Amino acid sequence: MTLETKPKKCIQPGCSFNSTGICMDGNMEECQFLRLVELPEDESEPEVAIPESTTHIIPSGDDLQENELSTITYQFKSNLVVLIGEPECGKSTLYAALLDRFHKGPIGDFNFAGCLTPIAFEKRAHYARLKSKSKSSDNERTKSFEFSYLHLEVRHRSLLFKSQHLLFADINGEKFQRANDADDEMSTLGILRYASHIFVLANGSTLLHNSNRHALKANIISTIERALQNQLLVGKERLNLVITKWDKIDAANEIEKINSFFIQPLKERFPTLFGEILFIASRSLNPNVKWGEGLDVFLDKCLSQGNPKQVTTKVIEEHEIVREFQRFKYHD
Amino acid sequence: MGDYKRHFLLLGLPATGKTSFLAALYYYLTSNLPDRKFIEYKKSANTAYLNKIMNLWSKCEEIDRTVTQIDSSNKEVLLHLEDVDTKTRFELQVPDIAGEHFVAQFTNRLWEKEYKHEVEKASGIALFLNPSKIRNHVLLDDTQIDDDDFEEVEELEPFKIEEVPTQIMLVDILNYHYVHQNKSPIPLSLVISAWDEVESENIAPLDWLQYNLPLLYQYLISNPEKFTLRVFGVSAQGGKIKDDDLEKERLASMDEPGERFIVRDGNNINKNICAPLQWLIAQ
Ligand SMILES: Nc1nc2c(ncn2[C@@H]2O[C@H](COP(=O)(O)OP(=O)(O)OP(=O)(O)O)[C@@H](O)[C@H]2O)c(=O)[nH]1
Ligand SMILES: Nc1nc2c(ncn2[C@@H]2O[C@H](COP(=O)(O)OP(=O)(O)OP(=O)(O)O)[C@@H](O)[C@H]2O)c(=O)[nH]1
Ligand SMILES: [Mg+2]
Ligand SMILES: [Mg+2]
């Protein structure tokens, strides 16, 4: 099998040709989905010798990287959701809990309709379950300093509407701490511009602790200010503020204190930025709070129309694929 | 009426009753049971495998787990059938593939090219589930340890992909079967096997699915453009033969082995073991 001198890209959803060089249809010569493309300069790909294979690769089901998103966005309009929050605030657990809820049944009026990253969800669920058992080990932390993405498809139970596709961005919380320190780092979070919905997460457990809560508040304020300064939130009507680990706040009966110490000052500082405040318990150590509380509101928000509305990858001409996410690389 | 080929896939994780069903089906087709819907109008070229599993089945002996390497005899399960009512003749191809094979598809993310070609030819899928072989989801919340308690506990167990819940695996397996075949929607006959163990709950199979595998249920009812679904409760054996000598004795001593069949379709209970395939053929 020979490679054309010009690189080819496959636009068939589900085909891993672009990463593996193996054509899903087994016949590169006749495959109607292979297109010649002009690759962006920074993306010149080494020529791969394509092995004759008796096997057919199916997508990994694991975390998607930015350059793999087009396998989904080519096919489906998707809402991109980003959670901003310091390490340990509960980002990965929230995603895991969302699938947990679907394991038990529909969330509100929505049924689970599919997931192309089941392994990514299951890994998070596994580590979120075990994490608290071993503080000494750090292999459970979200390791990546690049965003990775999870996919979920849901559908209104009436079936009157098509399925909706969600892409959830996850990253190690230290990335936000660094972004908080320097514009250079903040500008690498360019994906925020393309998020339909951004949620700022504040660790409810930290807010209960007198010694740490001041730093948390200061960090969240400065992260938002730096993001605004770097024009990452242009056009965003609203950010969503999420207080995580609601079970602990409820157990401590400290909601009033958190309101006056944290929520009100934040609203005053950014009067037009925040909409409704969400309280979420992805797990619960409190018999009065049901695990998963707040996730239905979270899902509703994710599914609502955001700005930008959705992300897609369009095939504009025969020979040119415009992969929106590729254009979103920020190296400047 | 000209012959035509119907190719169905039997999907199912290990020990979900695929081989037992096939054995029972072959008995049905070759027996003198009254009111049969289908008969074999011509012997298959190679019935060594079918005879072997049918003999074990009729004696209520445990059938060996199907080996991962598909040997040619069980791959070539090709039956020449005639619909008793319409006299339509067709060839039915239902390869018996080991459940391990489907687990490997999920964990290795690889399909044999040859298998892919089988899937492309499929005009329907029968998916098997065994109620007693379901790996349930452990909720996050089942861990009641506070992350603020600084405990030095044992090393974390690494994530094992083969240990994901049954529903997650099946949704993924179904998704890629849908993607690679050529019908939209594809008929999906969901067979809940060992129904004898569930029948006392007196529940319709679809409801059983909704209560016991809610994620899979949601997936299937949310995707009518991909799957046309019908759920059957099927007992091919009639009871539990493993570790239950009394029950085995009872079943083996029945005059007519076909009397062992239990099939539940909605609220209708009958002995038509071929119902899941009959429905697929009718689609
Ligand atoms: N009690 C309680 N614990 C929670 C909740 N959400 C998360 N946790 C725990 O908080 C810890 C941190 O959660 P993660 O989801 O890993 O946090 P993260 O934001 O992804 O952290 P990084 O990946 O390091 O940035 C884990 O031990 C979770 O079990 C909650 O709602 N209630
Ligand atoms: N109670 C009961 N058990 C059954 C029935 N049918 C099958 N079983 C049991 O389910 C187990 C698996 O049956 P098999 O038919 O070998 O399952 P399989 O799907 O072919 O398994 P693999 O070849 O490993 O993929 C055996 O222990 C059977 O005894 C049934 O109708 N009732
Ligand atoms: Mg994380
Ligand atoms: Mg078998």
Short mmCIF file of N, CA, C and O and ligand atoms in Angstrom, two decimals, chain B residues 17-20 49 63-67 96-99, ligand 4:
data_model
loop_
_atom_site.label_atom_id
_atom_site.label_comp_id
_atom_site.label_asym_id
_atom_site.label_seq_id
_atom_site.Cartn_x
_atom_site.Cartn_y
_atom_site.Cartn_z
N GLY B 17 -25.46 -17.80 27.92
CA GLY B 17 -26.47 -18.73 27.42
C GLY B 17 -26.57 -18.84 25.91
O GLY B 17 -27.55 -19.40 25.40
N LYS B 18 -25.58 -18.35 25.19
CA LYS B 18 -25.64 -18.39 23.72
C LYS B 18 -25.62 -19.84 23.20
O LYS B 18 -26.46 -20.23 22.40
N THR B 19 -24.65 -20.60 23.67
CA THR B 19 -24.51 -21.97 23.18
C THR B 19 -25.69 -22.83 23.61
O THR B 19 -26.21 -23.63 22.83
N SER B 20 -26.15 -22.63 24.83
CA SER B 20 -27.31 -23.40 25.31
C SER B 20 -28.53 -23.10 24.44
O SER B 20 -29.31 -23.99 24.11
N TYR B 49 -20.76 -29.93 15.28
CA TYR B 49 -20.81 -29.03 16.44
C TYR B 49 -22.22 -28.97 17.03
O TYR B 49 -22.42 -29.10 18.23
N ILE B 63 -22.49 -27.51 29.09
CA ILE B 63 -21.78 -27.40 27.82
C ILE B 63 -20.50 -26.62 28.10
O ILE B 63 -20.52 -25.63 28.83
N ASP B 64 -19.39 -27.10 27.50
CA ASP B 64 -18.14 -26.36 27.73
C ASP B 64 -18.28 -24.93 27.26
O ASP B 64 -18.97 -24.66 26.30
N ARG B 65 -17.57 -24.07 27.96
CA ARG B 65 -17.52 -22.68 27.49
C ARG B 65 -16.93 -22.67 26.09
O ARG B 65 -15.98 -23.37 25.81
N THR B 66 -17.52 -21.88 25.23
CA THR B 66 -17.03 -21.82 23.87
C THR B 66 -15.61 -21.26 23.88
O THR B 66 -15.34 -20.29 24.58
N VAL B 67 -14.73 -21.89 23.12
CA VAL B 67 -13.34 -21.43 23.12
C VAL B 67 -13.21 -20.16 22.29
O VAL B 67 -13.99 -19.92 21.38
N ASP B 96 -21.52 -19.27 16.45
CA ASP B 96 -21.45 -19.29 17.92
C ASP B 96 -20.07 -18.80 18.35
O ASP B 96 -19.08 -19.51 18.24
N ILE B 97 -20.05 -17.59 18.81
CA ILE B 97 -18.76 -16.98 19.16
C ILE B 97 -18.65 -16.88 20.67
O ILE B 97 -19.63 -16.56 21.36
N ALA B 98 -17.45 -17.15 21.17
CA ALA B 98 -17.26 -17.15 22.62
C ALA B 98 -17.44 -15.75 23.20
O ALA B 98 -17.01 -14.76 22.62
N GLY B 99 -18.05 -15.70 24.39
CA GLY B 99 -18.23 -14.43 25.08
C GLY B 99 -16.92 -13.70 25.31
O GLY B 99 -16.88 -12.46 25.28
MG MG C 4 -20.74 -20.61 24.24
#
